[in-house]
């Protein structure tokens, strides 16, 4: 009962704030709406007994990524007037509709499996075993980290003044 | 009254409470919510008094001593004054964001106390990711600062907010790395378990970690000497320049609630939390929190404000390498003694700390040397 109420409250706020990200003309308010969306997604993780994931969601998405987005907005001029008009609206619509179709088809056609085993508590140790244990995922994670690092270095090299 | 009941209930030290004390889930929730709000407001008042009087004595002046005995009622008078002041919102401000910012900044500062144990099992929620929860939640208050800086549409507010985020992003890394050492020794992220694991207070086993956490924590909450986000001589008052009345009071409250939170976290992680002989646990907890805060006041009065390049250099060239080295050393020690670290490591770790700090202070200079950008 409590879980259902929590889920629906979080889900409604998540969808509304996600719509706000797209529809708000003020870029800064859109970014704040995105933060609210991230927070509610973290809340949904909590209702699924994934507490570690929820904390990481807040730490990474709210604490780091959103802050970078806001910092980028603050560095940009003339954002008070909303996003500047350009002629890419129709191509953007086409791409967005295609992407939505792919997502909807993927969600509908996937046979979602619901596990009957009770949720693990605490989740930290099983996650660590998945990461560092026998046949763990440490190598892919490290490769992703190196990829991100090289992207950052590349961006700095491109953006640096000669 | 809740706090008084609490002290009476905790008369016998170290006694484990029943898991659902005091009663059902909602009663537990209500009781601890009231206790936390009361605790934070009372302690903030106390902190303001300690800070103003303590700074007064350290700077060879009296400090506020007119309101009530020894000036004890000064925080009350300040609170009344600030509540009665006019609330001014700039005409160009983004009204909604301007109005929401103090709330977004204040809620995380209060939420941190949900996982801090006042006594064995006496906490709102004994999350098994306790310390990670604190790190995650405290990163949300940056958003509040941003909203204040942006919503005011004033260049000083914006500059203050930008400086704030530069500091917070840099100092979060050594802060978290310092915590990881404690988590490895305790073998748990639950703050209650961490306190129970401290047969030796972790400040003795992790002196370098404690120092790093203290420095990074002071920088995170913009306390002097890292208060250049609100440096009055440069950018008026930083992100809360355009706030007045009740909303300014909220930011003032956030500042001290965050100082209280950092003191409480240091107490819990490094000083053994509520553990101590003779006195009831809640008193030990409050005593240790006040001592940590006193050290913060002490550093504030002793050290001059740093420049922005010094702030960045300290985070990336000093705290980050030392935090990584501390992590590796702690990992090796935990591998060798998996169950409990022996007392012999206490002098060893202190020696390591002194040697490392001496070596690193030779590597780069702040102020006298070349200016690093």
XYZ file of C-alpha atoms in Angstrom:
535
model
C 0.000 0.000 0.000
C 2.599 2.537 1.136
C 4.932 1.439 -1.642
C 2.219 1.861 -4.275
C 1.392 5.365 -3.078
C 5.089 6.255 -3.048
C 5.612 4.813 -6.514
C 2.702 6.706 -8.088
C 3.605 9.972 -6.398
C 7.191 9.656 -7.583
C 6.212 8.509 -11.061
C 3.789 11.399 -11.619
C 6.331 13.967 -10.425
C 9.048 12.334 -12.547
C 6.972 12.490 -15.721
C 5.786 16.044 -15.048
C 9.312 17.283 -14.342
C 10.610 15.486 -17.445
C 7.952 17.294 -19.483
C 9.051 20.502 -17.801
C 12.626 19.933 -19.004
C 11.382 19.840 -22.591
C 8.666 22.480 -22.469
C 10.042 25.238 -20.213
C 11.424 28.154 -22.202
C 13.737 29.281 -19.430
C 16.832 27.069 -19.688
C 17.752 27.450 -16.036
C 14.296 26.353 -14.872
C 14.502 23.445 -17.306
C 17.767 22.376 -15.664
C 16.148 22.601 -12.219
C 13.274 20.499 -13.524
C 15.825 17.931 -14.707
C 17.253 17.807 -11.172
C 13.775 17.146 -9.767
C 13.379 14.352 -12.320
C 16.696 12.767 -11.237
C 15.641 12.977 -7.586
C 12.324 11.252 -8.199
C 14.071 8.507 -10.191
C 16.327 8.012 -7.159
C 13.153 7.765 -5.079
C 11.846 5.027 -7.369
C 15.128 3.138 -6.882
C 14.511 3.332 -3.128
C 11.064 1.766 -3.527
C 12.803 -1.067 -5.438
C 15.192 -1.699 -2.474
C 18.166 -0.464 -4.516
C 19.418 1.948 -1.865
C 23.037 2.032 -3.042
C 21.933 2.818 -6.583
C 19.633 5.575 -5.312
C 22.462 7.257 -3.405
C 24.774 6.975 -6.402
C 22.027 8.365 -8.641
C 21.760 11.470 -6.460
C 25.528 11.788 -6.059
C 26.358 11.465 -9.767
C 23.351 12.960 -11.512
C 22.316 15.683 -9.055
C 25.681 16.375 -7.436
C 27.876 16.254 -10.527
C 26.112 16.210 -13.882
C 23.351 18.716 -13.079
C 25.859 21.016 -11.451
C 27.955 20.911 -14.636
C 24.863 21.632 -16.744
C 23.974 24.624 -14.568
C 27.557 25.838 -14.669
C 27.474 25.657 -18.460
C 24.203 27.637 -18.484
C 25.737 30.291 -16.248
C 28.718 30.576 -18.591
C 26.402 31.120 -21.568
C 25.172 34.585 -22.499
C 21.579 35.571 -23.262
C 19.925 32.542 -21.724
C 17.326 34.739 -20.047
C 15.441 34.832 -23.304
C 15.180 31.068 -23.571
C 16.769 28.927 -26.222
C 17.596 30.865 -29.369
C 15.505 30.082 -32.424
C 17.106 28.157 -35.248
C 16.030 26.160 -38.292
C 16.608 22.714 -36.808
C 13.142 22.320 -35.304
C 11.807 19.937 -37.955
C 14.897 17.684 -38.147
C 14.879 17.595 -34.319
C 11.221 16.556 -34.337
C 11.918 13.739 -36.823
C 14.867 12.427 -34.786
C 12.899 12.685 -31.546
C 9.908 10.793 -32.967
C 12.169 8.044 -34.349
C 13.946 7.739 -31.024
C 10.622 7.597 -29.145
C 9.453 4.836 -31.482
C 12.628 2.818 -30.883
C 12.242 3.220 -27.122
C 8.546 2.300 -27.085
C 9.114 -0.745 -29.312
C 12.022 -1.866 -27.132
C 9.981 -1.509 -23.932
C 6.950 -3.313 -25.371
C 8.855 -6.172 -27.001
C 11.185 -6.970 -24.118
C 10.004 -9.921 -22.003
C 10.519 -8.303 -18.586
C 11.393 -10.871 -15.954
C 10.242 -10.203 -12.419
C 12.414 -11.941 -9.841
C 10.701 -13.748 -6.997
C 13.735 -13.741 -4.704
C 13.561 -11.170 -1.899
C 15.667 -8.030 -2.298
C 19.190 -8.178 -0.968
C 20.010 -6.102 2.088
C 22.551 -4.612 2.255
C 23.181 -4.227 -1.452
C 26.680 -2.798 -1.126
C 28.565 -6.058 -0.617
C 26.875 -7.969 -3.505
C 27.606 -5.020 -5.795
C 31.246 -5.040 -4.737
C 31.463 -8.786 -5.414
C 29.969 -8.236 -8.873
C 32.580 -5.575 -9.474
C 35.767 -6.971 -7.929
C 34.943 -10.660 -7.515
C 35.561 -13.660 -9.778
C 34.569 -12.759 -13.361
C 33.667 -9.250 -12.205
C 32.965 -6.211 -14.310
C 36.013 -4.216 -13.232
C 37.581 -4.222 -16.715
C 34.562 -2.774 -18.607
C 34.082 -0.176 -15.886
C 37.725 0.853 -16.101
C 37.568 0.986 -19.907
C 34.521 3.275 -19.678
C 36.397 5.482 -17.206
C 39.431 5.724 -19.530
C 37.116 6.529 -22.438
C 35.518 9.380 -20.488
C 38.928 10.664 -19.440
C 40.183 10.673 -23.028
C 37.023 12.509 -24.093
C 37.666 15.177 -21.450
C 41.315 15.537 -22.502
C 40.219 15.753 -26.135
C 37.698 18.478 -25.310
C 40.351 20.482 -23.486
C 42.778 20.127 -26.410
C 40.092 21.280 -28.864
C 38.922 24.191 -26.737
C 42.333 25.497 -25.685
C 43.430 28.757 -27.197
C 46.603 28.551 -29.245
C 11.016 18.768 26.185
C 11.792 15.988 23.779
C 15.481 16.445 24.318
C 15.054 16.334 28.086
C 13.092 13.086 27.825
C 15.793 11.830 25.577
C 18.539 12.556 28.088
C 16.513 10.919 30.878
C 15.892 7.863 28.739
C 19.577 7.538 27.969
C 20.730 7.661 31.587
C 22.456 4.267 31.439
C 25.436 4.598 29.111
C 26.058 2.118 26.276
C 22.717 0.404 26.763
C 21.348 -0.898 23.491
C 17.828 0.280 22.831
C 15.164 -1.992 21.364
C 15.170 -1.720 17.578
C 11.792 -0.034 17.218
C 12.189 2.323 20.153
C 10.088 4.363 21.032
C 7.180 2.324 19.726
C 5.889 1.926 16.208
C 7.296 3.174 12.932
C 5.394 6.452 12.748
C 6.033 7.272 16.393
C 9.730 6.627 15.801
C 9.640 8.867 12.750
C 7.739 11.667 14.525
C 9.860 11.500 17.662
C 13.178 11.696 15.843
C 12.011 14.359 13.396
C 11.081 16.567 16.343
C 14.332 15.691 18.129
C 16.430 16.487 15.048
C 14.753 19.836 14.385
C 15.038 20.785 18.055
C 18.643 19.601 18.206
C 19.671 21.520 15.078
C 17.960 24.778 16.087
C 19.286 24.643 19.659
C 22.802 23.758 18.610
C 22.850 26.449 15.904
C 21.922 29.055 18.523
C 24.687 27.702 20.744
C 27.143 27.712 17.858
C 26.392 31.326 16.966
C 27.040 32.275 20.599
C 30.281 30.227 20.723
C 31.473 31.646 17.432
C 30.816 35.291 18.233
C 32.079 35.190 21.828
C 34.977 32.845 21.034
C 36.107 34.962 18.112
C 35.782 38.001 20.342
C 38.146 36.569 22.924
C 40.592 35.352 20.299
C 40.662 38.798 18.696
C 41.102 40.615 22.044
C 37.634 42.100 22.132
C 34.517 41.265 24.103
C 31.974 40.147 21.542
C 28.234 40.583 22.154
C 27.764 40.640 25.951
C 24.788 42.944 26.540
C 21.725 40.809 25.816
C 20.981 38.580 28.787
C 23.611 37.099 31.115
C 27.013 36.911 29.308
C 25.204 37.845 26.088
C 23.536 34.434 26.032
C 20.339 35.833 24.521
C 22.147 37.476 21.594
C 21.207 34.702 19.084
C 17.550 35.067 20.132
C 17.713 38.819 19.605
C 19.406 38.290 16.227
C 16.749 35.801 15.166
C 13.935 38.163 16.205
C 15.554 41.079 14.394
C 16.031 39.154 11.177
C 12.473 37.773 11.264
C 10.977 41.237 11.585
C 13.003 42.707 8.729
C 11.434 43.524 5.403
C 11.653 40.862 2.728
C 13.073 42.484 -0.399
C 13.057 40.696 -3.757
C 14.912 42.366 -6.662
C 12.587 43.388 -9.513
C 14.659 41.518 -12.110
C 14.851 38.367 -10.016
C 13.441 35.035 -11.097
C 10.819 35.102 -8.330
C 10.079 31.387 -8.061
C 13.734 30.333 -8.053
C 14.598 33.143 -5.645
C 11.858 31.965 -3.278
C 12.722 28.256 -3.492
C 16.504 28.580 -3.098
C 16.668 28.849 0.748
C 14.407 25.811 1.095
C 16.446 23.710 -1.333
C 19.601 24.700 0.544
C 18.135 24.027 3.989
C 16.407 20.669 3.479
C 19.601 18.629 2.753
C 21.387 20.169 5.747
C 18.572 18.918 7.966
C 18.281 15.552 6.212
C 21.918 14.708 7.019
C 20.963 14.274 10.685
C 18.572 11.452 9.834
C 21.446 8.955 9.874
C 23.615 10.365 12.654
C 23.320 8.274 15.834
C 22.809 10.186 19.077
C 23.158 6.950 20.994
C 23.303 3.253 20.131
C 20.470 2.717 17.596
C 18.964 6.101 18.535
C 18.690 7.602 15.070
C 15.942 8.310 12.603
C 17.018 5.733 10.022
C 19.898 3.276 10.394
C 20.596 3.077 6.661
C 23.239 0.552 5.704
C 24.542 3.112 3.189
C 24.604 5.823 5.886
C 27.747 7.711 4.958
C 27.070 7.436 1.223
C 23.615 8.890 1.881
C 25.252 11.849 3.618
C 27.657 12.434 0.734
C 24.809 12.222 -1.785
C 22.342 14.417 0.116
C 24.881 17.103 0.962
C 25.668 17.511 -2.737
C 22.068 18.674 -3.270
C 22.556 21.867 -1.263
C 24.904 23.113 -4.003
C 21.798 23.346 -6.178
C 20.210 25.671 -3.614
C 23.256 27.921 -3.723
C 23.077 27.927 -7.519
C 19.412 28.832 -7.447
C 20.143 31.715 -5.075
C 22.976 32.949 -7.285
C 20.968 32.724 -10.476
C 17.553 33.726 -9.187
C 18.823 37.007 -7.712
C 20.083 38.135 -11.158
C 22.898 40.058 -9.556
C 26.495 39.690 -10.721
C 27.809 39.385 -7.167
C 25.380 36.579 -6.401
C 26.332 34.799 -9.615
C 30.065 35.172 -8.955
C 29.608 33.873 -5.433
C 27.666 30.865 -6.697
C 30.323 30.124 -9.339
C 33.111 30.265 -6.769
C 31.061 28.040 -4.524
C 30.608 25.337 -7.126
C 34.292 25.417 -8.071
C 35.176 24.815 -4.424
C 32.512 22.191 -3.778
C 33.334 20.125 -6.870
C 37.062 20.159 -6.049
C 36.823 19.456 -2.355
C 34.224 16.718 -2.593
C 36.859 14.295 -3.911
C 39.318 14.426 -0.971
C 36.318 14.512 1.390
C 34.934 11.238 0.053
C 38.368 9.604 -0.202
C 38.991 10.464 3.455
C 35.707 8.790 4.391
C 36.582 5.624 2.447
C 39.479 4.913 4.823
C 37.078 4.906 7.777
C 34.605 2.701 5.902
C 37.352 0.167 5.145
C 38.422 -0.085 8.780
C 34.862 -0.261 10.115
C 33.706 -2.643 7.378
C 30.333 -0.891 7.111
C 28.809 2.318 5.803
C 26.137 2.461 8.510
C 27.083 5.224 10.926
C 25.781 3.198 13.855
C 28.088 0.311 12.898
C 30.990 2.708 12.387
C 30.538 4.046 15.926
C 30.250 0.523 17.329
C 33.489 -0.444 15.531
C 35.457 2.336 17.208
C 37.074 0.594 20.144
C 39.960 2.850 19.225
C 38.639 6.226 18.025
C 39.415 6.394 14.328
C 41.180 9.728 14.693
C 44.057 7.702 16.180
C 44.072 5.156 13.340
C 43.266 7.686 10.614
C 44.910 10.954 11.731
C 45.626 11.993 8.151
C 42.111 11.054 7.057
C 40.632 13.130 9.870
C 42.764 16.135 8.959
C 41.855 15.846 5.274
C 38.179 15.502 6.131
C 38.309 18.530 8.395
C 40.016 20.729 5.793
C 37.837 19.538 2.918
C 34.701 19.809 5.082
C 35.522 23.404 6.047
C 35.979 24.219 2.367
C 32.724 22.492 1.413
C 30.691 24.617 3.797
C 32.545 27.841 2.929
C 33.962 28.454 6.349
C 36.886 30.759 6.719
C 39.728 30.474 5.583
C 37.889 29.135 2.541
C 35.070 31.695 2.638
C 35.965 33.505 -0.560
C 32.552 32.606 -1.987
C 31.191 35.207 0.396
C 34.247 37.425 0.674
C 32.684 40.737 1.711
C 35.544 42.835 0.369
C 35.223 41.372 -3.127
C 31.660 40.254 -3.868
C 29.552 41.826 -1.067
C 28.115 38.631 0.433
C 28.298 36.063 -2.333
C 25.228 34.110 -3.350
C 22.950 35.551 -0.651
C 23.680 39.203 -1.416
C 20.106 39.859 -2.562
C 18.397 38.114 0.331
C 16.890 39.781 3.353
C 14.536 39.035 6.199
C 13.423 35.475 6.758
C 15.086 34.108 3.616
C 18.442 35.517 4.661
C 17.852 33.939 8.063
C 17.391 30.606 6.307
C 20.783 30.912 4.608
C 22.356 31.939 7.898
C 20.756 28.883 9.471
C 22.025 26.677 6.621
C 25.555 27.924 7.174
C 25.542 26.930 10.834
C 23.487 23.776 10.294
C 26.130 22.661 7.795
C 28.889 23.467 10.287
C 26.940 21.410 12.827
C 26.555 18.608 10.297
C 30.290 18.520 9.516
C 31.088 18.582 13.259
C 28.616 15.763 13.880
C 30.009 13.693 10.997
C 33.594 14.159 12.204
C 32.445 13.224 15.713
C 30.733 10.095 14.415
C 33.411 8.984 11.978
C 36.587 9.857 13.836
C 35.919 10.650 17.488
C 33.828 7.650 18.490
C 30.423 9.329 18.274
C 28.386 8.933 21.453
C 30.880 6.557 23.079
C 32.636 7.608 26.238
C 32.885 6.746 29.928
C 30.654 7.968 32.794
C 28.582 10.665 31.068
C 25.399 9.697 29.165
C 25.995 9.129 25.427
C 24.028 12.165 24.250
C 26.216 14.427 26.383
C 29.388 12.859 24.984
C 28.046 13.410 21.503
C 27.209 17.073 22.108
C 30.531 17.638 23.873
C 32.543 16.230 20.972
C 30.490 18.178 18.420
C 31.150 21.404 20.326
C 34.879 20.631 20.517
C 35.084 20.065 16.755
C 33.177 23.285 16.139
C 35.509 25.135 18.489
C 38.459 23.976 16.366
C 36.632 25.393 13.320
C 36.249 28.763 15.069
C 39.901 28.575 16.032
C 41.073 28.030 12.441
C 38.729 30.802 11.296
C 40.283 33.355 13.600
C 43.829 32.144 12.999
C 44.156 31.836 9.229
C 43.748 34.544 6.559
C 41.436 33.981 3.599
C 42.937 32.094 0.637
C 42.898 33.257 -2.984
C 40.974 31.301 -5.608
C 44.153 29.833 -7.165
C 45.370 28.801 -3.729
C 41.999 27.215 -3.043
C 42.225 25.087 -6.191
C 45.910 24.271 -5.694
C 45.273 23.109 -2.135
C 42.509 20.777 -3.269
C 44.175 19.230 -6.309
C 47.873 19.295 -5.399
C 47.782 18.789 -1.658
C 44.591 17.141 -0.421
C 43.920 14.818 -3.372
C 47.373 13.106 -3.521
C 47.483 12.793 0.255
C 43.977 11.329 0.317
C 44.968 8.741 -2.296
C 48.134 7.805 -0.409
C 46.124 7.584 2.814
C 43.657 5.282 1.057
C 46.422 2.932 -0.167
C 48.115 2.820 3.248
C 44.795 2.119 4.988
C 43.977 -0.617 2.465
C 47.320 -2.330 3.119
C 46.805 -2.113 6.885
C 43.286 -3.539 6.637
C 44.592 -6.377 4.431
C 47.289 -7.294 6.963
C 45.034 -7.040 10.064
C 41.551 -7.893 8.734
C 39.715 -8.153 12.074
C 40.976 -5.243 14.125
C 43.834 -2.823 13.741
C 46.312 -3.019 16.658
C 47.320 -0.122 18.891
C 50.850 -0.202 17.470
C 49.526 1.433 14.296
C 48.589 4.609 16.178
C 52.133 6.053 16.419
C 52.967 4.597 12.986
C 50.042 6.397 11.341
C 50.807 9.664 13.116
C 54.420 9.407 11.908
C 53.219 8.724 8.347
C 50.954 11.775 8.533
C 53.736 14.088 9.733
C 56.228 12.814 7.147
C 53.746 13.086 4.265
C 52.649 16.608 5.184
C 56.270 17.748 5.551
C 57.220 16.256 2.165
C 54.196 17.742 0.394
C 54.670 21.164 1.920
C 58.148 21.179 0.295
C 56.623 20.325 -3.100
C 54.567 23.436 -3.597
C 54.155 26.731 -1.879
C 51.037 28.779 -1.304
C 51.436 32.520 -1.327
C 55.188 33.000 -1.204
C 56.003 30.964 -4.291
C 54.991 31.281 -7.910
C 51.274 31.832 -8.472
C 49.810 28.701 -9.966
C 46.751 29.124 -12.114
